[in-house]
XYZ file of C-alpha atoms in Angstrom:
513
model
C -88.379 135.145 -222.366
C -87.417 133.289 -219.069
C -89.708 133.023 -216.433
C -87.762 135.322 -214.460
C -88.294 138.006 -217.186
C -91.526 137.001 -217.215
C -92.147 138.014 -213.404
C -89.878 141.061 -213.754
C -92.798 142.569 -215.730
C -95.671 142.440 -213.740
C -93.500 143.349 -210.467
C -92.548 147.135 -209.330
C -89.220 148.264 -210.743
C -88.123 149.071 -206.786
C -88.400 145.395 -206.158
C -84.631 143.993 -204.698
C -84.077 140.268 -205.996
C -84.276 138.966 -202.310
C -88.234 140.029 -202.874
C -88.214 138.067 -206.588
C -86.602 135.079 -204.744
C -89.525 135.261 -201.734
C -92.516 135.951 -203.755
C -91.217 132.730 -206.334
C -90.928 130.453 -202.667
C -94.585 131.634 -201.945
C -95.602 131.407 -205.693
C -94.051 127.311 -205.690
C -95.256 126.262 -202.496
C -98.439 128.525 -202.380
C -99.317 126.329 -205.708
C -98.431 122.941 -204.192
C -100.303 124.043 -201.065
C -103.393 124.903 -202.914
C -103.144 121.190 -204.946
C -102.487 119.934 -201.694
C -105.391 121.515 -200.086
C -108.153 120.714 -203.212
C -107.281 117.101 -203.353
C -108.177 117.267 -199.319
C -111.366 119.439 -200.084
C -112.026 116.768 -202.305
C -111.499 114.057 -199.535
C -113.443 116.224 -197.370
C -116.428 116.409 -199.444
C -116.895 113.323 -199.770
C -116.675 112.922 -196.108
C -119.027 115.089 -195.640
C -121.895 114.847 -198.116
C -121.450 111.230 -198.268
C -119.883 109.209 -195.363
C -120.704 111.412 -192.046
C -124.500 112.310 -192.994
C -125.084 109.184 -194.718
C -123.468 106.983 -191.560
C -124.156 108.427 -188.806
C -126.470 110.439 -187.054
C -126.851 114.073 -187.065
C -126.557 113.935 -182.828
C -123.540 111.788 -183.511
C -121.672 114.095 -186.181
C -122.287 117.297 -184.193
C -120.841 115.042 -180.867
C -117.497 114.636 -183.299
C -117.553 118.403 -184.392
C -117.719 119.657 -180.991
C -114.926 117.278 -179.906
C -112.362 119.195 -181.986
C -113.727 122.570 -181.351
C -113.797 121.685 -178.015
C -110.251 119.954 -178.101
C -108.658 123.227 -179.510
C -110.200 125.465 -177.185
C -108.809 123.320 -174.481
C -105.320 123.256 -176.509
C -104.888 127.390 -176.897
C -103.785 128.068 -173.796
C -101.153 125.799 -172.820
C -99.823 127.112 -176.154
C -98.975 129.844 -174.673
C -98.947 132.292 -178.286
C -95.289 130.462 -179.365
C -96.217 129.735 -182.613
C -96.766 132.945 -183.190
C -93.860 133.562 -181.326
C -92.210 131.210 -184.238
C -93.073 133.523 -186.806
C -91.706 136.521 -185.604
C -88.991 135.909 -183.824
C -87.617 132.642 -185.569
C -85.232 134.267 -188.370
C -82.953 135.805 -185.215
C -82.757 132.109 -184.193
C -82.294 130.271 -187.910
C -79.031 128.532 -187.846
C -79.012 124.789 -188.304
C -75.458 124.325 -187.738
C -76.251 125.705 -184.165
C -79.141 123.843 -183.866
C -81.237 126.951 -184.249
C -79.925 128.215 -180.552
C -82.132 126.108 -178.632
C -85.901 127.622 -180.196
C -87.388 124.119 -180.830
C -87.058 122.863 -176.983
C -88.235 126.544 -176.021
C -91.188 126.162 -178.528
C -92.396 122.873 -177.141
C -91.055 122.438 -173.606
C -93.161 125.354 -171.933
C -96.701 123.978 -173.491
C -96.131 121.106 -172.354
C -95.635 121.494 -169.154
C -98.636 124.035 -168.899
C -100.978 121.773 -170.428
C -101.032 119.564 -167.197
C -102.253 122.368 -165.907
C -104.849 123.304 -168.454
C -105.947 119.730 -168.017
C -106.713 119.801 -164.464
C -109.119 122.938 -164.666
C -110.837 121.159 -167.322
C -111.090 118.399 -165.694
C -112.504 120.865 -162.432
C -114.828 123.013 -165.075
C -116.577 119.563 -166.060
C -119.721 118.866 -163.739
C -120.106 122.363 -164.444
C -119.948 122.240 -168.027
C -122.051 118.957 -168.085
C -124.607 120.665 -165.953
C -125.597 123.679 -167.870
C -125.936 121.542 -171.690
C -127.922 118.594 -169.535
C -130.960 118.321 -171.414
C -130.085 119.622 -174.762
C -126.708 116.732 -175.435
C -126.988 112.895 -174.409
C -123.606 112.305 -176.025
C -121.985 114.531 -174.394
C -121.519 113.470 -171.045
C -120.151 110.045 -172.090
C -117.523 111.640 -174.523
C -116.425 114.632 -172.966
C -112.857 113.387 -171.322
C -112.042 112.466 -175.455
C -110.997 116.399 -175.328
C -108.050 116.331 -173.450
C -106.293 113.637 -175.589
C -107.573 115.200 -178.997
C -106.288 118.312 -177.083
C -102.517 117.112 -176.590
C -102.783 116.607 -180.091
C -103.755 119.349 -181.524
C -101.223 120.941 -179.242
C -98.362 119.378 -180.404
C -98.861 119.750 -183.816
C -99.524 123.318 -184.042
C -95.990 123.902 -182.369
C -94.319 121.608 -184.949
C -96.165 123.061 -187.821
C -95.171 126.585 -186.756
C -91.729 125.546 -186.593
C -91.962 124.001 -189.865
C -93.452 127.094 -191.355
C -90.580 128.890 -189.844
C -88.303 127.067 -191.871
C -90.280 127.213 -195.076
C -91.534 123.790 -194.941
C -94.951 123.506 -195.551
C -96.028 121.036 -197.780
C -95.635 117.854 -196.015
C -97.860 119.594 -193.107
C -100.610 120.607 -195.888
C -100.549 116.957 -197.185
C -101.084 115.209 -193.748
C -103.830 117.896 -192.554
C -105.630 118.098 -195.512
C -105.479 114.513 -196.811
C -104.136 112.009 -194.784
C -106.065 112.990 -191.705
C -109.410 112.952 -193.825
C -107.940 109.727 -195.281
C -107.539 108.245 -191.744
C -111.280 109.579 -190.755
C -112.784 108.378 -193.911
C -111.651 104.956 -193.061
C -112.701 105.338 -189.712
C -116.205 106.069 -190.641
C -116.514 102.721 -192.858
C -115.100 100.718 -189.956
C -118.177 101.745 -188.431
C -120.349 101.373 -191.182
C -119.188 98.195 -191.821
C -120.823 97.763 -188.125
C -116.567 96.566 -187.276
C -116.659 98.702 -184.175
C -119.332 100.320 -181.927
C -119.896 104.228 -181.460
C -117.396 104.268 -178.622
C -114.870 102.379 -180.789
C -115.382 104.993 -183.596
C -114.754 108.121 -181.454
C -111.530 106.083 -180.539
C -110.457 105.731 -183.375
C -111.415 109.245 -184.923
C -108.939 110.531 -182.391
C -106.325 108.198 -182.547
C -106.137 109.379 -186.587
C -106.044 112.594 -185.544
C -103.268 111.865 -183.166
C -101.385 110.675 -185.548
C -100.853 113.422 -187.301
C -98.625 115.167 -184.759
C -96.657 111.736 -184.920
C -96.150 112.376 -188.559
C -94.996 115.603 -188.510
C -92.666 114.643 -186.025
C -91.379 112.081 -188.201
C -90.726 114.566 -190.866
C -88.877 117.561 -188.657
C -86.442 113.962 -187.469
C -86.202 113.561 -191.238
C -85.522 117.093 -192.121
C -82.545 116.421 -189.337
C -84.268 119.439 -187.761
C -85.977 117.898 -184.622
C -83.766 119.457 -181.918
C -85.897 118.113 -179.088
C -82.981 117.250 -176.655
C -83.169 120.031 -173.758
C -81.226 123.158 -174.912
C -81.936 126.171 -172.592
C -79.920 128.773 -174.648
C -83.135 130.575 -176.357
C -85.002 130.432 -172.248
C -81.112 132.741 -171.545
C -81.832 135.333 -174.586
C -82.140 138.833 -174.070
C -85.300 138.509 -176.109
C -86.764 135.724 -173.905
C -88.744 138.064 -171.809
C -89.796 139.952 -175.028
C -91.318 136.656 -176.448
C -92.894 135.593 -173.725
C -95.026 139.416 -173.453
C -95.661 138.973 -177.444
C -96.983 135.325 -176.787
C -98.838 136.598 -174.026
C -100.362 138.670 -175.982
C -100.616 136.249 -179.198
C -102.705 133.684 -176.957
C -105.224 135.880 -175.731
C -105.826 137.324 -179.392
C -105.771 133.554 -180.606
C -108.372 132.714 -177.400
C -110.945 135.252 -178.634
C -110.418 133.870 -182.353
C -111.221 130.787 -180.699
C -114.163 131.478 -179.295
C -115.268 133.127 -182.776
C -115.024 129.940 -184.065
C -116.588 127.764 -181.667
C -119.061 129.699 -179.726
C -121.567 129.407 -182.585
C -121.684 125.654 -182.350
C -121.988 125.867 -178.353
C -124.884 128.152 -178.444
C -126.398 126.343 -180.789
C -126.156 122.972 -178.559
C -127.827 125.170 -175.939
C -130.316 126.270 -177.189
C -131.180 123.192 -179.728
C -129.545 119.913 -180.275
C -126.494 117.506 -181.002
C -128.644 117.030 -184.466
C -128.664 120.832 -184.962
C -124.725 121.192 -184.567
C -124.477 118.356 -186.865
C -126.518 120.128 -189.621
C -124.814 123.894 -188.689
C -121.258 122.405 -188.798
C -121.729 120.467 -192.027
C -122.952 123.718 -193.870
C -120.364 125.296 -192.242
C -117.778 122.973 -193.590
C -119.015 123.508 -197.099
C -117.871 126.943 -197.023
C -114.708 125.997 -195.801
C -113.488 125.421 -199.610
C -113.527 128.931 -200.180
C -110.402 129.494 -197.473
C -108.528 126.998 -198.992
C -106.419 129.460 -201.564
C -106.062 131.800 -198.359
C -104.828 129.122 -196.231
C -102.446 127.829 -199.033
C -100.648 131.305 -199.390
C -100.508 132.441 -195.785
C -98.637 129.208 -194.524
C -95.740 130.544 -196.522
C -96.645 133.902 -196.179
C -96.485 134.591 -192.776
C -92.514 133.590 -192.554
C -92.393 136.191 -195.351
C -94.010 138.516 -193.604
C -91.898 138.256 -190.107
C -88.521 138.850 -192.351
C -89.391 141.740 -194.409
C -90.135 143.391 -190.508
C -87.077 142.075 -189.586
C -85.236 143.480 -192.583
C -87.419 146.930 -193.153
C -88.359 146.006 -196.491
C -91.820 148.117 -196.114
C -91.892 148.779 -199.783
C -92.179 144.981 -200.641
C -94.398 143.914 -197.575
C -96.791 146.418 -199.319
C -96.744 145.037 -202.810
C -97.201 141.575 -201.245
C -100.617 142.441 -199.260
C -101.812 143.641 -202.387
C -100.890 140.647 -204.497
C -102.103 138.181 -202.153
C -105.465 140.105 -201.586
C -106.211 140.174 -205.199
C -105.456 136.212 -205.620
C -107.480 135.513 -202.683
C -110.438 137.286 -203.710
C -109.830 135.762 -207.003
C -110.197 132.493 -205.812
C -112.116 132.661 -203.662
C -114.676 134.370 -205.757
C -114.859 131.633 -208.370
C -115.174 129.136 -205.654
C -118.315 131.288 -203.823
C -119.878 131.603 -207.411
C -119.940 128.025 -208.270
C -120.945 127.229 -204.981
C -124.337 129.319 -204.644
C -124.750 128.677 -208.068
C -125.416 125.000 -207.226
C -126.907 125.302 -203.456
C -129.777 123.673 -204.135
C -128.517 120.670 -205.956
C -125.806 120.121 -202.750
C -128.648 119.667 -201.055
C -130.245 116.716 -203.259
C -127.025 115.115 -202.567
C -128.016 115.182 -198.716
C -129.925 113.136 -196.623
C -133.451 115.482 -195.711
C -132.886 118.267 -193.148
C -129.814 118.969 -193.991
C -131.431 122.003 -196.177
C -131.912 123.929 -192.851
C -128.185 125.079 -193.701
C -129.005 126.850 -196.771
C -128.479 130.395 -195.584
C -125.828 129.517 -193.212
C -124.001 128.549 -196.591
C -125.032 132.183 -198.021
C -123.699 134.192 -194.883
C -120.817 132.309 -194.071
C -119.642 132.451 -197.717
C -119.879 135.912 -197.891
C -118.251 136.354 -194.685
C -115.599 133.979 -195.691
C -114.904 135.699 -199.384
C -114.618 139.356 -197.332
C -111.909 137.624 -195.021
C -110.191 136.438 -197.692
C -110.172 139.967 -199.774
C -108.652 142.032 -197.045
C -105.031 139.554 -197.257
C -102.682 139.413 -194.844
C -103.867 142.059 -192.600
C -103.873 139.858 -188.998
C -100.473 138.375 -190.338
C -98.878 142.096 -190.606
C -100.611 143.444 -187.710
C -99.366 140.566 -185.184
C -95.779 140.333 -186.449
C -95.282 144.315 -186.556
C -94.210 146.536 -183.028
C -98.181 146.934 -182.895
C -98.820 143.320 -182.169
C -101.009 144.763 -179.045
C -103.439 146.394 -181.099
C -104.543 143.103 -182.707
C -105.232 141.412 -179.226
C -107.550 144.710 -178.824
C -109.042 143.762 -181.949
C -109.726 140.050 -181.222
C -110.663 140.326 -177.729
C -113.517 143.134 -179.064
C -114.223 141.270 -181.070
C -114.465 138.409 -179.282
C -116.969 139.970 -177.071
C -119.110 141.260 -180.009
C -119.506 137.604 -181.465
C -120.779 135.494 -178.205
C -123.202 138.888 -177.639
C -124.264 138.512 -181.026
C -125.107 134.266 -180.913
C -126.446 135.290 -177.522
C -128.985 137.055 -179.331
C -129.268 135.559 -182.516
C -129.073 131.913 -182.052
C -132.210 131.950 -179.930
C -134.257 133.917 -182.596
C -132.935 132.223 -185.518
C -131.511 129.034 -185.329
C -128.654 128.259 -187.022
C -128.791 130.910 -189.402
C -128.903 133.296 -186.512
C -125.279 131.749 -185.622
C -124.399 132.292 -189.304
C -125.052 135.740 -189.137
C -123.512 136.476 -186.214
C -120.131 134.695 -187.172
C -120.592 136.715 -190.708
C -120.822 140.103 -188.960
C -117.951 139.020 -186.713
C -115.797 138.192 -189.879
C -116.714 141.699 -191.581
C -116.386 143.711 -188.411
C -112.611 141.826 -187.201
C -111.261 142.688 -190.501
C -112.524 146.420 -190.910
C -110.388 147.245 -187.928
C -107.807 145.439 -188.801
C -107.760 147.511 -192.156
C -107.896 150.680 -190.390
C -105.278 149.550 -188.223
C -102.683 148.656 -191.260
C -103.493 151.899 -193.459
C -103.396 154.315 -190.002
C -100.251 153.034 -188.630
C -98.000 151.621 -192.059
C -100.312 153.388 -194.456
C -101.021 150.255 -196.459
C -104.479 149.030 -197.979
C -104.608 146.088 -200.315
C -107.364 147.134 -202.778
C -106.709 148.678 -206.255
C -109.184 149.223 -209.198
C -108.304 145.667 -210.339
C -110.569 144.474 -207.053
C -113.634 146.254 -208.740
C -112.737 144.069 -211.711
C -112.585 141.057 -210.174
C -116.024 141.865 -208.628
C -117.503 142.430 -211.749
C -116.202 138.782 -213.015
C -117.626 137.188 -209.958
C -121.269 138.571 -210.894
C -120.612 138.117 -214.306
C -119.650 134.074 -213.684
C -122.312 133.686 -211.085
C -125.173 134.789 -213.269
C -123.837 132.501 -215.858
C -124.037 129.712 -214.314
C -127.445 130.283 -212.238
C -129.527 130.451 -215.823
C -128.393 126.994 -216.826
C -131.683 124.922 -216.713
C -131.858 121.991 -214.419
C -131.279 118.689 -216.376
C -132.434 116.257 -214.340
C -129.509 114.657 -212.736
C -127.276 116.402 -210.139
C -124.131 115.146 -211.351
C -125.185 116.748 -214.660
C -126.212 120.073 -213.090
C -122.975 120.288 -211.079
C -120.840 119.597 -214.355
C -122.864 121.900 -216.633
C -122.441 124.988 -214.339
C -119.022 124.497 -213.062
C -118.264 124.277 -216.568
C -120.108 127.311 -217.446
C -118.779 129.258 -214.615
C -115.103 128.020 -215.087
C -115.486 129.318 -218.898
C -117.173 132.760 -218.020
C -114.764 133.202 -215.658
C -111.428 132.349 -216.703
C -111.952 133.610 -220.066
C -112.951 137.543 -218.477
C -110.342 137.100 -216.451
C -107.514 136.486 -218.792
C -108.887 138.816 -221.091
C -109.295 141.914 -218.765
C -105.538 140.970 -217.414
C -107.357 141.620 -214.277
C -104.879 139.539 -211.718
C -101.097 140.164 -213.536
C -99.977 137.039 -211.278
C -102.534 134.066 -212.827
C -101.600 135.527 -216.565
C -97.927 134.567 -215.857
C -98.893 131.267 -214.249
C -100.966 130.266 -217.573
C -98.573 131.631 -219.452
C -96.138 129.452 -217.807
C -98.047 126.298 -217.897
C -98.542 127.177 -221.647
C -94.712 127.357 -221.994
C -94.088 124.096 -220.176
C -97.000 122.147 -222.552
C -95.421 123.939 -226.205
């Protein structure tokens, strides 16, 4: 059978070829993504357990975390919602012999221009800001102006990326975010280390790698022969200029309250603890990170996806495709959540001491994380449908609910209070945006096959928890994960639980015979 046969019998017999020829883009690049994005995970850990809390100071990581929170915080508005505004509306643009009617300069020619302006109320907001964390952050004060250039950056790159993603180019992005940048930051760290450069010279040169970045996506788009950055002012004379502009409106203030859902933990936590305690919340919180990276694979390709099968009414297909991608998310992300509270407590031998005060944030945020993950592509069809307003209801709410909750958490509990109320945030943003999807399109992305995949989870989990310690940490990682990757991939292939990995192994198979 050919591998087209192969997909033809796990897919809906209503299913057009256009949808065979999307879901196979999603299924290539999804895959090279996720490589992609585990060779970084790998970069990252190391960065993590090894280099940043082996190198430098807990005060001095959590200065560096709250840089880039800080720095995209200060980057959100100036965007302005476009590349949101690139998903949507992009494939009424997509022409490269016409230079794609002018969208590129309209994509990056309004931001920045408005982020001069962003700059100077930050630079306004300062003794203010300074003021209310003195006492709890030394670093702080002499690092703060750092933001606006890791700002710019971040800027920048989000707009080419979108535009990228537009144009179903994704992997280069994935490689330079995920592993060059850590690359560049890795190298960074051991310059210090080495003692090459001082603490000031470090946070230079964190956010000149960073910077770079942008550069090399920019280098890409020019190699692509798609950067058309020379002033075209045909998409600002659209009749759907005035249309994009409301839906960006509208995208920034939703992406301004997921903002602060990220980032509001780590600022409550500075003030009402330390730049050590952000250190030890952030790096917990960075473990859990792993589990997003199938999610984040899939939904750089998938959001495109999404914006043409509105554009083309294919509801039929969009539905099939929340479904798919929720049941490979919580697959994945369920193996990854297993193994990794299966060995908590040997991460944490790996770490210098104090770094165990994270232990529950792990628990919460994991779970939190894996229940994101489950309910797919509900944001991505709620913000590119006609009911795009609804979602900024849901984020700013939600918004709301999470700095009330750290408000009253953080000062009770710590970190884990913050962990909590991020969790609850996470569970509560994505029930409404399920009841959003199933009242207005009447889709819901969970079948009996979810239950299944549950059960494996457990079933893994407990596996690998009653392996005895042996002794070494490398051998207690290896022993597990091999237990768990056993116990799991073996009741998953033989349930037939997730139709979608059965014709990827059976495809590898094919390729190795």
């Amino acid at each position: 059978r050919t591998p087209i046969l192969n997909v033809l019998r796990v897919l809906p017999t209503f299913v057009p070829p256009f949808t065979l020829l999307t879901l196979g883009i999603i299924r290539r690049q999804g895959l090279q993504n996720t490589l992609i994005s585990y060779v970084g995970v790998g970069v990252g850990f190391l960065n993590n357990v090894f280099l940043f809390t082996h190198f430098l100071a807990k005060a001095e990581l959590g200065l560096i975390r709250l840089l880039i929170q800080v720095g995209v915080m200060v980057a959100l508005p100036a965007a302005l919602g476009l590349p949101n505004v690139a998903a949507r509306f992009f494939p009424g643009f997509r022409d490269r012999a016409d230079r794609h009617g002018g969208f590129l300069w309209l994509l990056l020619s309004i931001p920045t221009a408005l982020y001069g302006v962003v700059a100077l109320l930050f630079l306004l907001a300062k003794p203010a800001v300074l003021a209310y964390y003195a006492g709890h952050s030394e670093l702080l004060p002499r690092y703060l102006d750092w933001v606006l250039v890791l700002g710019f950056g971040f800027l920048v790159y989000n707009l080419l990326d979108a535009y990228l993603r537009s144009l179903y180019k994704t992997v280069v992005s994935s490689l330079i975010q995920d592993v060059l940048l850590r690359l560049g930051t890795a190298t960074a760290v051991g310059i210090y280390a080495l003692g090459w450069v001082s603490f000031d010279g470090f946070v230079a040169l964190f956010v000149g790698v960073n910077f770079l970045g942008t550069v090399g996506l920019a280098v890409y788009a020019a190699w692509l022969r798609q950067l058309f950055v020379w002033p075209d002012w045909r998409a600002f004379r659209g009749g759907c200029l005035a249309e994009m502009l409301r839906f960006g409106l509208f995208s920034v203030l939703g992406n301004l309250s997921n903002t602060v859902i990220a980032t509001v933990d780590s600022l409550m936590i500075l003030r009402f603890g330390t730049d050590a305690d952000v250190g030890v919340y952030t790096t917990a919180f960075f473990v859990t990170s792993v589990l997003l990276v199938p999610a984040r694979s899939l939904y750089k390709i998938a959001t495109p996806q999404v914006a043409d099968f509105w554009h083309q009414g294919a509801i039929p297909q969009l539905a099939d495709l929340y479904r798919r991608i929720s049941l490979l998310n919580l697959t994945a992300g369920g193996y990854l959540f297993a193994g990794l509270w299966a060995n908590v407590d040997v991460l944490f031998r790996l770490l210098p001491p104090g770094y165990e005060q994270g232990r529950y944030v792990i628990l919460l945020m994991g779970l939190g994380r894996l229940f994101d993950m489950a309910t797919g592509i509900n944001g991505v069809i709620l913000y590119t449908s006609a009911r795009y307003r609804w979602d900024l209801f849901f984020n700013l709410s939600l918004g709301a609910l999470t700095v009330l909750s750290c408000w009253y958490f953080v000062p009770r509990y710590g970190i884990t209070g913050a962990a909590l109320a991020s969790a609850l945030t996470l569970v509560a943003v994505n029930i409404g945006r399920l009841a959003g999807v199933w009242g207005w399109f009447r889709m819901q992305p969970f079948t009996r096959r979810t239950l299944v995949v549950l059960g494996i989870i457990g079933a893994a989990y407990a596996a690998g928890a009653a392996v005895p310690a042996l002794g070494s940490p490398w051998l207690d990682l290896v022993a597990r994960g091999t237990v768990i990757t056993v116990v799991y991939g073996g009741l998953l292939l033989g349930t037939k639980a997730v139709p979608d990995v059965a014709v990827l192994v059976g495809g590898v198979i094919k390729r190795v015979r």
